[in-house]
Amino acid sequence: MNDNQTFEKLIKKTKTKNTLKGILISSLSTIIVFLIILVGANLFVSNTMSKQLQLQNQKLNIENIAFSPNIFTTRQHTTAIAWTKSTITETRIKNIDGYHIYYPEKTFAIWSIWNADFLPR
């Protein structure tokens, strides 16, 4: 009887160890897969935001040259609002007979997946 009880205890102990090993391995693999997905999503969003920023800068430059020949951009900066959204703000001056007059700022919102839209300020 004693050998039978020790054998059952040994089986129970081995079963508990194997269950804990399975839980630990599945937890670690879940965390690793989640981190890989998170890094991949972050790389995708940053790449898309970079492309949108380049396209928006090209549109801004073309618009400034075509529609505002005497308005000059003095500063242009990008501000991150959220993980998938940022804005470009452009500070401008207008040249009237050699005098530089501050012109209203222009702000554009850039979304990571969708096209950029114009937000007048």
CSV table of C-alpha atoms in Angstrom, one decimal:
chain,number,residue,atom,x,y,z
A,1,MET,CA,0.0,0.0,0.0
A,2,ASN,CA,2.8,2.4,0.8
A,3,ASP,CA,4.4,1.9,-2.6
A,4,ASN,CA,1.1,2.6,-4.3
A,5,GLN,CA,0.6,5.9,-2.3
A,6,THR,CA,4.1,7.1,-3.1
A,7,PHE,CA,3.5,6.3,-6.8
A,8,GLU,CA,0.3,8.3,-6.8
A,9,LYS,CA,2.0,11.2,-5.1
A,10,LEU,CA,4.8,11.0,-7.7
A,11,ILE,CA,2.3,11.0,-10.5
A,12,LYS,CA,0.4,13.9,-9.0
A,13,LYS,CA,3.6,15.9,-8.6
A,14,THR,CA,4.7,15.2,-12.2
A,15,LYS,CA,1.3,16.1,-13.5
A,16,THR,CA,1.4,19.4,-11.6
A,17,LYS,CA,4.9,20.2,-12.9
A,18,ASN,CA,3.8,19.4,-16.5
A,19,THR,CA,0.7,21.6,-16.1
A,20,LEU,CA,2.7,24.5,-14.7
A,21,LYS,CA,5.3,24.1,-17.6
A,22,GLY,CA,2.5,24.2,-20.1
A,23,ILE,CA,0.9,27.3,-18.6
A,24,LEU,CA,4.3,29.0,-18.4
A,25,ILE,CA,5.2,28.2,-22.0
A,26,SER,CA,1.8,29.3,-23.4
A,27,SER,CA,1.9,32.5,-21.4
A,28,LEU,CA,5.4,33.4,-22.6
A,29,SER,CA,4.5,32.5,-26.2
A,30,THR,CA,1.4,34.6,-26.0
A,31,ILE,CA,3.4,37.6,-24.7
A,32,ILE,CA,6.0,37.2,-27.4
A,33,VAL,CA,3.4,37.0,-30.2
A,34,PHE,CA,1.7,40.0,-28.8
A,35,LEU,CA,5.0,42.0,-28.7
A,36,ILE,CA,5.8,41.0,-32.3
A,37,ILE,CA,2.3,42.1,-33.4
A,38,LEU,CA,2.7,45.4,-31.5
A,39,VAL,CA,6.1,46.1,-33.1
A,40,GLY,CA,4.8,45.2,-36.5
A,41,ALA,CA,1.8,47.5,-36.2
A,42,ASN,CA,4.1,50.3,-34.9
A,43,LEU,CA,6.4,49.9,-37.9
A,44,PHE,CA,3.5,49.9,-40.3
A,45,VAL,CA,1.9,53.0,-38.8
A,46,SER,CA,5.2,54.9,-38.7
A,47,ASN,CA,6.0,54.0,-42.3
A,48,THR,CA,2.5,55.1,-43.4
A,49,MET,CA,2.7,58.3,-41.4
A,50,SER,CA,6.1,59.1,-43.0
A,51,LYS,CA,4.7,58.6,-46.5
A,52,GLN,CA,1.7,60.8,-45.7
A,53,LEU,CA,4.0,63.5,-44.3
A,54,GLN,CA,6.0,63.5,-47.5
A,55,LEU,CA,2.9,63.7,-49.7
A,56,GLN,CA,1.4,66.5,-47.6
A,57,ASN,CA,4.7,68.4,-47.8
A,58,GLN,CA,4.7,68.1,-51.6
A,59,LYS,CA,1.1,69.3,-51.8
A,60,LEU,CA,1.8,72.2,-49.5
A,61,ASN,CA,4.8,73.3,-51.5
A,62,ILE,CA,2.9,73.1,-54.8
A,63,GLU,CA,0.0,75.0,-53.3
A,64,ASN,CA,2.3,77.7,-51.9
A,65,ILE,CA,4.1,78.2,-55.2
A,66,ALA,CA,0.9,78.1,-57.3
A,67,PHE,CA,-1.6,80.1,-55.2
A,68,SER,CA,0.5,82.3,-53.0
A,69,PRO,CA,3.5,83.7,-54.8
A,70,ASN,CA,4.1,86.5,-52.3
A,71,ILE,CA,3.5,84.5,-49.2
A,72,PHE,CA,6.6,82.7,-47.8
A,73,THR,CA,6.8,79.9,-45.3
A,74,THR,CA,9.0,80.8,-42.4
A,75,ARG,CA,8.6,77.7,-40.3
A,76,GLN,CA,7.0,74.3,-40.7
A,77,HIS,CA,6.7,71.8,-37.9
A,78,THR,CA,5.0,68.5,-37.3
A,79,THR,CA,3.2,67.7,-34.0
A,80,ALA,CA,2.1,64.2,-33.1
A,81,ILE,CA,-1.4,64.2,-31.7
A,82,ALA,CA,-2.0,60.5,-31.4
A,83,TRP,CA,-0.5,57.2,-32.5
A,84,THR,CA,-2.1,57.5,-35.9
A,85,LYS,CA,-2.5,61.3,-36.3
A,86,SER,CA,-0.3,64.3,-36.5
A,87,THR,CA,-0.5,67.9,-37.8
A,88,ILE,CA,1.7,70.0,-39.9
A,89,THR,CA,1.6,73.7,-38.9
A,90,GLU,CA,3.1,76.3,-41.2
A,91,THR,CA,4.0,79.8,-40.1
A,92,ARG,CA,3.9,82.3,-43.0
A,93,ILE,CA,4.7,85.9,-43.9
A,94,LYS,CA,3.4,88.0,-46.7
A,95,ASN,CA,5.7,90.3,-48.6
A,96,ILE,CA,3.9,93.6,-49.4
A,97,ASP,CA,6.2,96.2,-51.0
A,98,GLY,CA,9.2,94.9,-49.0
A,99,TYR,CA,7.4,94.8,-45.7
A,100,HIS,CA,7.0,91.4,-44.0
A,101,ILE,CA,3.5,91.0,-42.5
A,102,TYR,CA,2.6,87.8,-40.6
A,103,TYR,CA,0.0,85.8,-42.4
A,104,PRO,CA,-2.4,83.3,-40.7
A,105,GLU,CA,-1.0,79.9,-39.9
A,106,LYS,CA,-2.0,76.9,-42.0
A,107,THR,CA,-2.6,73.6,-40.2
A,108,PHE,CA,-3.1,70.2,-41.9
A,109,ALA,CA,-4.0,67.0,-40.2
A,110,ILE,CA,-2.4,63.8,-41.3
A,111,TRP,CA,-3.9,60.4,-40.6
A,112,SER,CA,-1.9,57.2,-41.0
A,113,ILE,CA,-4.1,55.2,-43.2
A,114,TRP,CA,-6.4,57.8,-44.8
A,115,ASN,CA,-5.6,60.8,-46.9
A,116,ALA,CA,-4.6,64.0,-45.2
A,117,ASP,CA,-7.4,66.6,-44.8
A,118,PHE,CA,-7.3,70.4,-44.4
A,119,LEU,CA,-8.1,71.9,-41.1
A,120,PRO,CA,-8.4,75.7,-41.4
A,121,ARG,CA,-7.3,77.7,-38.5
